[in-house]
């Protein structure tokens, strides 16, 4: 039986530091499942939109996510 091929992922030290925060990791895993707005993430996680916005900004700055559209 052939083994499943594992994809290698290069993570920089900066990205590792960003991902060490449990809230950011949770946000990232939620965004892997589906596209969500900041207000949708805030509601799902139980945080304020301002707090989620801060975490999203850190994830974007580290190059881990990119916006797909603007929230109204």
PDB file of N, CA, C and O in Angstrom:
ATOM      1  N   UNK A   1       0.849  -1.178   0.000  1.00  0.00           N
ATOM      2  CA  UNK A   1       0.000   0.000   0.000  1.00  0.00           C
ATOM      3  C   UNK A   1       0.896   1.243   0.000  1.00  0.00           C
ATOM      4  O   UNK A   1       1.758   1.375   0.859  1.00  0.00           O
ATOM      5  N   UNK A   2       0.709   2.183  -0.935  1.00  0.00           N
ATOM      6  CA  UNK A   2       1.549   3.382  -0.983  1.00  0.00           C
ATOM      7  C   UNK A   2       1.248   4.307   0.191  1.00  0.00           C
ATOM      8  O   UNK A   2       0.122   4.388   0.662  1.00  0.00           O
ATOM      9  N   UNK A   3       2.283   4.976   0.643  1.00  0.00           N
ATOM     10  CA  UNK A   3       2.121   5.928   1.741  1.00  0.00           C
ATOM     11  C   UNK A   3       1.561   7.241   1.208  1.00  0.00           C
ATOM     12  O   UNK A   3       1.858   7.636   0.079  1.00  0.00           O
ATOM     13  N   UNK A   4       0.770   7.906   2.036  1.00  0.00           N
ATOM     14  CA  UNK A   4       0.265   9.234   1.676  1.00  0.00           C
ATOM     15  C   UNK A   4       1.437  10.203   1.667  1.00  0.00           C
ATOM     16  O   UNK A   4       2.298  10.169   2.547  1.00  0.00           O
ATOM     17  N   UNK A   5       1.458  11.040   0.646  1.00  0.00           N
ATOM     18  CA  UNK A   5       2.534  12.023   0.540  1.00  0.00           C
ATOM     19  C   UNK A   5       2.228  13.217   1.419  1.00  0.00           C
ATOM     20  O   UNK A   5       1.142  13.774   1.371  1.00  0.00           O
ATOM     21  N   UNK A   6       3.160  13.595   2.238  1.00  0.00           N
ATOM     22  CA  UNK A   6       2.994  14.751   3.114  1.00  0.00           C
ATOM     23  C   UNK A   6       3.536  15.978   2.415  1.00  0.00           C
ATOM     24  O   UNK A   6       4.621  15.939   1.849  1.00  0.00           O
ATOM     25  N   UNK A   7       2.768  17.045   2.454  1.00  0.00           N
ATOM     26  CA  UNK A   7       3.242  18.304   1.895  1.00  0.00           C
ATOM     27  C   UNK A   7       4.071  19.023   2.940  1.00  0.00           C
ATOM     28  O   UNK A   7       3.713  19.060   4.105  1.00  0.00           O
ATOM     29  N   UNK A   8       5.166  19.587   2.498  1.00  0.00           N
ATOM     30  CA  UNK A   8       6.000  20.369   3.402  1.00  0.00           C
ATOM     31  C   UNK A   8       5.489  21.797   3.430  1.00  0.00           C
ATOM     32  O   UNK A   8       5.082  22.346   2.411  1.00  0.00           O
ATOM     33  N   UNK A   9       5.507  22.361   4.613  1.00  0.00           N
ATOM     34  CA  UNK A   9       5.082  23.741   4.789  1.00  0.00           C
ATOM     35  C   UNK A   9       6.220  24.487   5.464  1.00  0.00           C
ATOM     36  O   UNK A   9       6.706  24.071   6.516  1.00  0.00           O
ATOM     37  N   UNK A  10       6.653  25.553   4.832  1.00  0.00           N
ATOM     38  CA  UNK A  10       7.691  26.378   5.428  1.00  0.00           C
ATOM     39  C   UNK A  10       7.028  27.482   6.238  1.00  0.00           C
ATOM     40  O   UNK A  10       6.220  28.246   5.712  1.00  0.00           O
ATOM     41  N   UNK A  11       7.372  27.552   7.496  1.00  0.00           N
ATOM     42  CA  UNK A  11       6.838  28.580   8.383  1.00  0.00           C
ATOM     43  C   UNK A  11       8.011  29.368   8.939  1.00  0.00           C
ATOM     44  O   UNK A  11       8.940  28.796   9.507  1.00  0.00           O
ATOM     45  N   UNK A  12       7.943  30.673   8.760  1.00  0.00           N
ATOM     46  CA  UNK A  12       9.019  31.517   9.272  1.00  0.00           C
ATOM     47  C   UNK A  12       8.910  31.637  10.796  1.00  0.00           C
ATOM     48  O   UNK A  12       7.889  31.293  11.392  1.00  0.00           O
ATOM     49  N   UNK A  13       9.949  32.138  11.394  1.00  0.00           N
ATOM     50  CA  UNK A  13       9.936  32.350  12.848  1.00  0.00           C
ATOM     51  C   UNK A  13       8.813  33.322  13.233  1.00  0.00           C
ATOM     52  O   UNK A  13       8.110  33.107  14.210  1.00  0.00           O
ATOM     53  N   UNK A  14       8.640  34.361  12.416  1.00  0.00           N
ATOM     54  CA  UNK A  14       7.588  35.352  12.676  1.00  0.00           C
ATOM     55  C   UNK A  14       6.203  34.699  12.597  1.00  0.00           C
ATOM     56  O   UNK A  14       5.355  34.937  13.449  1.00  0.00           O
ATOM     57  N   UNK A  15       5.993  33.877  11.579  1.00  0.00           N
ATOM     58  CA  UNK A  15       4.709  33.197  11.433  1.00  0.00           C
ATOM     59  C   UNK A  15       4.473  32.232  12.597  1.00  0.00           C
ATOM     60  O   UNK A  15       3.356  32.131  13.098  1.00  0.00           O
ATOM     61  N   UNK A  16       5.514  31.557  13.027  1.00  0.00           N
ATOM     62  CA  UNK A  16       5.400  30.652  14.175  1.00  0.00           C
ATOM     63  C   UNK A  16       4.978  31.395  15.427  1.00  0.00           C
ATOM     64  O   UNK A  16       4.140  30.913  16.200  1.00  0.00           O
ATOM     65  N   UNK A  17       5.542  32.577  15.615  1.00  0.00           N
ATOM     66  CA  UNK A  17       5.182  33.385  16.776  1.00  0.00           C
ATOM     67  C   UNK A  17       3.719  33.826  16.685  1.00  0.00           C
ATOM     68  O   UNK A  17       2.992  33.783  17.676  1.00  0.00           O
ATOM     69  N   UNK A  18       3.293  34.226  15.503  1.00  0.00           N
ATOM     70  CA  UNK A  18       1.903  34.634  15.301  1.00  0.00           C
ATOM     71  C   UNK A  18       0.963  33.464  15.594  1.00  0.00           C
ATOM     72  O   UNK A  18      -0.072  33.616  16.234  1.00  0.00           O
ATOM     73  N   UNK A  19       1.323  32.275  15.143  1.00  0.00           N
ATOM     74  CA  UNK A  19       0.478  31.096  15.319  1.00  0.00           C
ATOM     75  C   UNK A  19       0.517  30.518  16.728  1.00  0.00           C
ATOM     76  O   UNK A  19      -0.282  29.645  17.053  1.00  0.00           O
ATOM     77  N   UNK A  20       1.418  31.003  17.556  1.00  0.00           N
ATOM     78  CA  UNK A  20       1.476  30.496  18.929  1.00  0.00           C
ATOM     79  C   UNK A  20       0.331  31.025  19.788  1.00  0.00           C
ATOM     80  O   UNK A  20       0.079  30.503  20.867  1.00  0.00           O
ATOM     81  N   UNK A  21      -0.380  32.027  19.291  1.00  0.00           N
ATOM     82  CA  UNK A  21      -1.539  32.563  20.011  1.00  0.00           C
ATOM     83  C   UNK A  21      -2.754  31.676  19.716  1.00  0.00           C
ATOM     84  O   UNK A  21      -3.121  31.500  18.558  1.00  0.00           O
ATOM     85  N   UNK A  22      -3.397  31.116  20.745  1.00  0.00           N
ATOM     86  CA  UNK A  22      -4.521  30.200  20.524  1.00  0.00           C
ATOM     87  C   UNK A  22      -5.699  30.832  19.775  1.00  0.00           C
ATOM     88  O   UNK A  22      -6.350  30.159  18.972  1.00  0.00           O
ATOM     89  N   UNK A  23      -5.952  32.106  20.002  1.00  0.00           N
ATOM     90  CA  UNK A  23      -7.060  32.770  19.309  1.00  0.00           C
ATOM     91  C   UNK A  23      -6.763  32.885  17.826  1.00  0.00           C
ATOM     92  O   UNK A  23      -7.626  32.619  16.985  1.00  0.00           O
ATOM     93  N   UNK A  24      -5.540  33.256  17.475  1.00  0.00           N
ATOM     94  CA  UNK A  24      -5.170  33.365  16.061  1.00  0.00           C
ATOM     95  C   UNK A  24      -5.217  32.007  15.379  1.00  0.00           C
ATOM     96  O   UNK A  24      -5.667  31.888  14.236  1.00  0.00           O
ATOM     97  N   UNK A  25      -4.778  30.986  16.077  1.00  0.00           N
ATOM     98  CA  UNK A  25      -4.816  29.642  15.521  1.00  0.00           C
ATOM     99  C   UNK A  25      -6.263  29.196  15.298  1.00  0.00           C
ATOM    100  O   UNK A  25      -6.580  28.593  14.271  1.00  0.00           O
ATOM    101  N   UNK A  26      -7.124  29.527  16.224  1.00  0.00           N
ATOM    102  CA  UNK A  26      -8.550  29.191  16.083  1.00  0.00           C
ATOM    103  C   UNK A  26      -9.166  29.939  14.895  1.00  0.00           C
ATOM    104  O   UNK A  26      -9.910  29.354  14.110  1.00  0.00           O
ATOM    105  N   UNK A  27      -8.851  31.223  14.776  1.00  0.00           N
ATOM    106  CA  UNK A  27      -9.359  32.016  13.649  1.00  0.00           C
ATOM    107  C   UNK A  27      -8.878  31.414  12.335  1.00  0.00           C
ATOM    108  O   UNK A  27      -9.661  31.235  11.402  1.00  0.00           O
ATOM    109  N   UNK A  28      -7.614  31.073  12.270  1.00  0.00           N
ATOM    110  CA  UNK A  28      -7.051  30.505  11.043  1.00  0.00           C
ATOM    111  C   UNK A  28      -7.734  29.181  10.695  1.00  0.00           C
ATOM    112  O   UNK A  28      -8.093  28.947   9.541  1.00  0.00           O
ATOM    113  N   UNK A  29      -7.953  28.329  11.676  1.00  0.00           N
ATOM    114  CA  UNK A  29      -8.601  27.045  11.393  1.00  0.00           C
ATOM    115  C   UNK A  29     -10.045  27.254  10.945  1.00  0.00           C
ATOM    116  O   UNK A  29     -10.531  26.535  10.072  1.00  0.00           O
ATOM    117  N   UNK A  30     -10.736  28.253  11.496  1.00  0.00           N
ATOM    118  CA  UNK A  30     -12.105  28.556  11.073  1.00  0.00           C
ATOM    119  C   UNK A  30     -12.110  29.060   9.626  1.00  0.00           C
ATOM    120  O   UNK A  30     -12.993  28.700   8.849  1.00  0.00           O
ATOM    121  N   UNK A  31     -11.112  29.847   9.266  1.00  0.00           N
ATOM    122  CA  UNK A  31     -11.042  30.377   7.911  1.00  0.00           C
ATOM    123  C   UNK A  31     -10.654  29.296   6.901  1.00  0.00           C
ATOM    124  O   UNK A  31     -10.980  29.410   5.723  1.00  0.00           O
ATOM    125  N   UNK A  32      -9.966  28.245   7.356  1.00  0.00           N
ATOM    126  CA  UNK A  32      -9.689  27.111   6.472  1.00  0.00           C
ATOM    127  C   UNK A  32     -10.982  26.390   6.113  1.00  0.00           C
ATOM    128  O   UNK A  32     -11.127  25.862   5.028  1.00  0.00           O
ATOM    129  N   UNK A  33     -11.916  26.376   7.054  1.00  0.00           N
ATOM    130  CA  UNK A  33     -13.193  25.699   6.839  1.00  0.00           C
ATOM    131  C   UNK A  33     -14.106  26.487   5.906  1.00  0.00           C
ATOM    132  O   UNK A  33     -14.761  25.911   5.057  1.00  0.00           O
ATOM    133  N   UNK A  34     -14.171  27.814   6.113  1.00  0.00           N
ATOM    134  CA  UNK A  34     -15.035  28.651   5.277  1.00  0.00           C
ATOM    135  C   UNK A  34     -14.635  30.115   5.392  1.00  0.00           C
ATOM    136  O   UNK A  34     -14.071  30.533   6.387  1.00  0.00           O
ATOM    137  N   UNK A  35     -14.955  30.861   4.367  1.00  0.00           N
ATOM    138  CA  UNK A  35     -14.713  32.301   4.364  1.00  0.00           C
ATOM    139  C   UNK A  35     -15.679  32.942   5.357  1.00  0.00           C
ATOM    140  O   UNK A  35     -16.862  32.613   5.379  1.00  0.00           O
ATOM    141  N   UNK A  36     -15.165  33.833   6.193  1.00  0.00           N
ATOM    142  CA  UNK A  36     -16.001  34.490   7.204  1.00  0.00           C
ATOM    143  C   UNK A  36     -15.621  35.955   7.326  1.00  0.00           C
ATOM    144  O   UNK A  36     -14.468  36.322   7.106  1.00  0.00           O
ATOM    145  N   UNK A  37     -16.579  36.755   7.722  1.00  0.00           N
ATOM    146  CA  UNK A  37     -16.326  38.173   7.983  1.00  0.00           C
ATOM    147  C   UNK A  37     -15.771  38.325   9.394  1.00  0.00           C
ATOM    148  O   UNK A  37     -15.851  37.406  10.223  1.00  0.00           O
ATOM    149  N   UNK A  38     -15.237  39.498   9.669  1.00  0.00           N
ATOM    150  CA  UNK A  38     -14.734  39.778  11.016  1.00  0.00           C
ATOM    151  C   UNK A  38     -15.868  39.690  12.035  1.00  0.00           C
ATOM    152  O   UNK A  38     -15.710  39.096  13.095  1.00  0.00           O
ATOM    153  N   UNK A  39     -17.028  40.244  11.686  1.00  0.00           N
ATOM    154  CA  UNK A  39     -18.148  40.185  12.632  1.00  0.00           C
ATOM    155  C   UNK A  39     -18.629  38.745  12.817  1.00  0.00           C
ATOM    156  O   UNK A  39     -19.005  38.351  13.927  1.00  0.00           O
ATOM    157  N   UNK A  40     -18.603  37.948  11.751  1.00  0.00           N
ATOM    158  CA  UNK A  40     -18.974  36.540  11.867  1.00  0.00           C
ATOM    159  C   UNK A  40     -18.013  35.764  12.748  1.00  0.00           C
ATOM    160  O   UNK A  40     -18.426  34.942  13.577  1.00  0.00           O
ATOM    161  N   UNK A  41     -16.718  36.021  12.575  1.00  0.00           N
ATOM    162  CA  UNK A  41     -15.711  35.390  13.427  1.00  0.00           C
ATOM    163  C   UNK A  41     -15.887  35.809  14.881  1.00  0.00           C
ATOM    164  O   UNK A  41     -15.831  34.975  15.789  1.00  0.00           O
ATOM    165  N   UNK A  42     -16.112  37.108  15.087  1.00  0.00           N
ATOM    166  CA  UNK A  42     -16.277  37.629  16.454  1.00  0.00           C
ATOM    167  C   UNK A  42     -17.447  36.946  17.148  1.00  0.00           C
ATOM    168  O   UNK A  42     -17.336  36.544  18.316  1.00  0.00           O
ATOM    169  N   UNK A  43     -18.542  36.804  16.441  1.00  0.00           N
ATOM    170  CA  UNK A  43     -19.728  36.169  17.014  1.00  0.00           C
ATOM    171  C   UNK A  43     -19.456  34.696  17.327  1.00  0.00           C
ATOM    172  O   UNK A  43     -19.821  34.206  18.396  1.00  0.00           O
ATOM    173  N   UNK A  44     -18.789  33.993  16.412  1.00  0.00           N
ATOM    174  CA  UNK A  44     -18.505  32.575  16.595  1.00  0.00           C
ATOM    175  C   UNK A  44     -17.532  32.315  17.746  1.00  0.00           C
ATOM    176  O   UNK A  44     -17.655  31.321  18.460  1.00  0.00           O
ATOM    177  N   UNK A  45     -16.586  33.211  17.928  1.00  0.00           N
ATOM    178  CA  UNK A  45     -15.554  33.028  18.950  1.00  0.00           C
ATOM    179  C   UNK A  45     -15.963  33.646  20.292  1.00  0.00           C
ATOM    180  O   UNK A  45     -15.473  33.258  21.336  1.00  0.00           O
ATOM    181  N   UNK A  46     -16.852  34.626  20.234  1.00  0.00           N
ATOM    182  CA  UNK A  46     -17.265  35.294  21.468  1.00  0.00           C
ATOM    183  C   UNK A  46     -16.353  36.437  21.864  1.00  0.00           C
ATOM    184  O   UNK A  46     -16.193  36.726  23.045  1.00  0.00           O
ATOM    185  N   UNK A  47     -15.754  37.084  20.869  1.00  0.00           N
ATOM    186  CA  UNK A  47     -14.897  38.242  21.111  1.00  0.00           C
ATOM    187  C   UNK A  47     -15.494  39.456  20.416  1.00  0.00           C
ATOM    188  O   UNK A  47     -16.382  39.324  19.576  1.00  0.00           O
ATOM    189  N   UNK A  48     -14.976  40.628  20.733  1.00  0.00           N
ATOM    190  CA  UNK A  48     -15.444  41.836  20.064  1.00  0.00           C
ATOM    191  C   UNK A  48     -14.866  41.885  18.649  1.00  0.00           C
ATOM    192  O   UNK A  48     -13.766  41.358  18.404  1.00  0.00           O
ATOM    193  N   UNK A  49     -15.577  42.536  17.727  1.00  0.00           N
ATOM    194  CA  UNK A  49     -15.018  42.698  16.385  1.00  0.00           C
ATOM    195  C   UNK A  49     -13.663  43.403  16.392  1.00  0.00           C
ATOM    196  O   UNK A  49     -12.793  43.068  15.592  1.00  0.00           O
ATOM    197  N   UNK A  50     -13.475  44.337  17.300  1.00  0.00           N
ATOM    198  CA  UNK A  50     -12.189  45.048  17.387  1.00  0.00           C
ATOM    199  C   UNK A  50     -11.052  44.089  17.742  1.00  0.00           C
ATOM    200  O   UNK A  50      -9.955  44.174  17.171  1.00  0.00           O
ATOM    201  N   UNK A  51     -11.304  43.173  18.648  1.00  0.00           N
ATOM    202  CA  UNK A  51     -10.285  42.190  19.031  1.00  0.00           C
ATOM    203  C   UNK A  51      -9.976  41.258  17.870  1.00  0.00           C
ATOM    204  O   UNK A  51      -8.812  40.978  17.570  1.00  0.00           O
ATOM    205  N   UNK A  52     -11.019  40.796  17.190  1.00  0.00           N
ATOM    206  CA  UNK A  52     -10.822  39.910  16.043  1.00  0.00           C
ATOM    207  C   UNK A  52     -10.075  40.655  14.937  1.00  0.00           C
ATOM    208  O   UNK A  52      -9.183  40.100  14.301  1.00  0.00           O
ATOM    209  N   UNK A  53     -10.416  41.914  14.728  1.00  0.00           N
ATOM    210  CA  UNK A  53      -9.733  42.727  13.718  1.00  0.00           C
ATOM    211  C   UNK A  53      -8.237  42.787  14.008  1.00  0.00           C
ATOM    212  O   UNK A  53      -7.403  42.685  13.096  1.00  0.00           O
ATOM    213  N   UNK A  54      -7.876  42.957  15.257  1.00  0.00           N
ATOM    214  CA  UNK A  54      -6.466  42.992  15.666  1.00  0.00           C
ATOM    215  C   UNK A  54      -5.775  41.673  15.288  1.00  0.00           C
ATOM    216  O   UNK A  54      -4.670  41.676  14.713  1.00  0.00           O
ATOM    217  N   UNK A  55      -6.395  40.554  15.609  1.00  0.00           N
ATOM    218  CA  UNK A  55      -5.806  39.251  15.297  1.00  0.00           C
ATOM    219  C   UNK A  55      -5.713  39.029  13.788  1.00  0.00           C
ATOM    220  O   UNK A  55      -4.710  38.513  13.297  1.00  0.00           O
ATOM    221  N   UNK A  56      -6.751  39.439  13.060  1.00  0.00           N
ATOM    222  CA  UNK A  56      -6.743  39.322  11.596  1.00  0.00           C
ATOM    223  C   UNK A  56      -5.596  40.148  11.007  1.00  0.00           C
ATOM    224  O   UNK A  56      -4.895  39.703  10.092  1.00  0.00           O
ATOM    225  N   UNK A  57      -5.396  41.344  11.544  1.00  0.00           N
ATOM    226  CA  UNK A  57      -4.306  42.198  11.060  1.00  0.00           C
ATOM    227  C   UNK A  57      -2.952  41.524  11.256  1.00  0.00           C
ATOM    228  O   UNK A  57      -2.079  41.600  10.378  1.00  0.00           O
ATOM    229  N   UNK A  58      -2.773  40.846  12.380  1.00  0.00           N
ATOM    230  CA  UNK A  58      -1.518  40.141  12.640  1.00  0.00           C
ATOM    231  C   UNK A  58      -1.333  38.970  11.672  1.00  0.00           C
ATOM    232  O   UNK A  58      -0.238  38.746  11.165  1.00  0.00           O
ATOM    233  N   UNK A  59      -2.401  38.233  11.407  1.00  0.00           N
ATOM    234  CA  UNK A  59      -2.338  37.121  10.466  1.00  0.00           C
ATOM    235  C   UNK A  59      -2.043  37.610   9.050  1.00  0.00           C
ATOM    236  O   UNK A  59      -1.264  36.990   8.319  1.00  0.00           O
ATOM    237  N   UNK A  60      -2.640  38.730   8.671  1.00  0.00           N
ATOM    238  CA  UNK A  60      -2.387  39.303   7.347  1.00  0.00           C
ATOM    239  C   UNK A  60      -0.951  39.794   7.223  1.00  0.00           C
ATOM    240  O   UNK A  60      -0.284  39.545   6.216  1.00  0.00           O
ATOM    241  N   UNK A  61      -0.485  40.476   8.250  1.00  0.00           N
ATOM    242  CA  UNK A  61       0.876  41.023   8.243  1.00  0.00           C
ATOM    243  C   UNK A  61       1.916  39.902   8.116  1.00  0.00           C
ATOM    244  O   UNK A  61       2.945  40.069   7.462  1.00  0.00           O
ATOM    245  N   UNK A  62       1.614  38.750   8.692  1.00  0.00           N
ATOM    246  CA  UNK A  62       2.525  37.611   8.630  1.00  0.00           C
ATOM    247  C   UNK A  62       2.378  36.836   7.318  1.00  0.00           C
ATOM    248  O   UNK A  62       3.103  35.873   7.081  1.00  0.00           O
ATOM    249  N   UNK A  63       1.440  37.245   6.480  1.00  0.00           N
ATOM    250  CA  UNK A  63       1.242  36.584   5.195  1.00  0.00           C
ATOM    251  C   UNK A  63       0.513  35.259   5.283  1.00  0.00           C
ATOM    252  O   UNK A  63       0.611  34.430   4.386  1.00  0.00           O
ATOM    253  N   UNK A  64      -0.231  35.056   6.361  1.00  0.00           N
ATOM    254  CA  UNK A  64      -0.934  33.789   6.547  1.00  0.00           C
ATOM    255  C   UNK A  64      -2.344  33.792   5.962  1.00  0.00           C
ATOM    256  O   UNK A  64      -2.904  32.726   5.693  1.00  0.00           O
ATOM    257  N   UNK A  65      -2.933  34.970   5.802  1.00  0.00           N
ATOM    258  CA  UNK A  65      -4.249  35.093   5.180  1.00  0.00           C
ATOM    259  C   UNK A  65      -4.244  36.319   4.280  1.00  0.00           C
ATOM    260  O   UNK A  65      -3.376  37.185   4.393  1.00  0.00           O
ATOM    261  N   UNK A  66      -5.230  36.378   3.412  1.00  0.00           N
ATOM    262  CA  UNK A  66      -5.414  37.570   2.584  1.00  0.00           C
ATOM    263  C   UNK A  66      -6.908  37.828   2.477  1.00  0.00           C
ATOM    264  O   UNK A  66      -7.704  36.885   2.495  1.00  0.00           O
ATOM    265  N   UNK A  67      -7.286  39.097   2.376  1.00  0.00           N
ATOM    266  CA  UNK A  67      -8.714  39.408   2.288  1.00  0.00           C
ATOM    267  C   UNK A  67      -9.272  38.970   0.934  1.00  0.00           C
ATOM    268  O   UNK A  67      -8.568  38.967  -0.076  1.00  0.00           O
ATOM    269  N   UNK A  68     -10.541  38.598   0.944  1.00  0.00           N
ATOM    270  CA  UNK A  68     -11.182  38.214  -0.308  1.00  0.00           C
ATOM    271  C   UNK A  68     -12.214  39.240  -0.724  1.00  0.00           C
ATOM    272  O   UNK A  68     -12.522  39.370  -1.888  1.00  0.00           O
ATOM    273  N   UNK A  69     -12.746  39.984   0.235  1.00  0.00           N
ATOM    274  CA  UNK A  69     -13.684  41.067  -0.069  1.00  0.00           C
ATOM    275  C   UNK A  69     -13.854  41.935   1.181  1.00  0.00           C
ATOM    276  O   UNK A  69     -13.518  41.533   2.283  1.00  0.00           O
ATOM    277  N   UNK A  70     -14.402  43.104   0.980  1.00  0.00           N
ATOM    278  CA  UNK A  70     -14.611  44.039   2.086  1.00  0.00           C
ATOM    279  C   UNK A  70     -15.939  43.777   2.767  1.00  0.00           C
ATOM    280  O   UNK A  70     -16.939  43.498   2.120  1.00  0.00           O
ATOM    281  N   UNK A  71     -15.937  43.873   4.088  1.00  0.00           N
ATOM    282  CA  UNK A  71     -17.166  43.737   4.860  1.00  0.00           C
ATOM    283  C   UNK A  71     -17.868  45.068   4.897  1.00  0.00           C
ATOM    284  O   UNK A  71     -17.246  46.112   5.039  1.00  0.00           O
ATOM    285  N   UNK A  72     -19.175  45.056   4.741  1.00  0.00           N
ATOM    286  CA  UNK A  72     -19.959  46.288   4.795  1.00  0.00           C
ATOM    287  C   UNK A  72     -20.415  46.557   6.208  1.00  0.00           C
ATOM    288  O   UNK A  72     -20.750  45.695   6.931  1.00  0.00           O
TER     289      UNK A  72
END
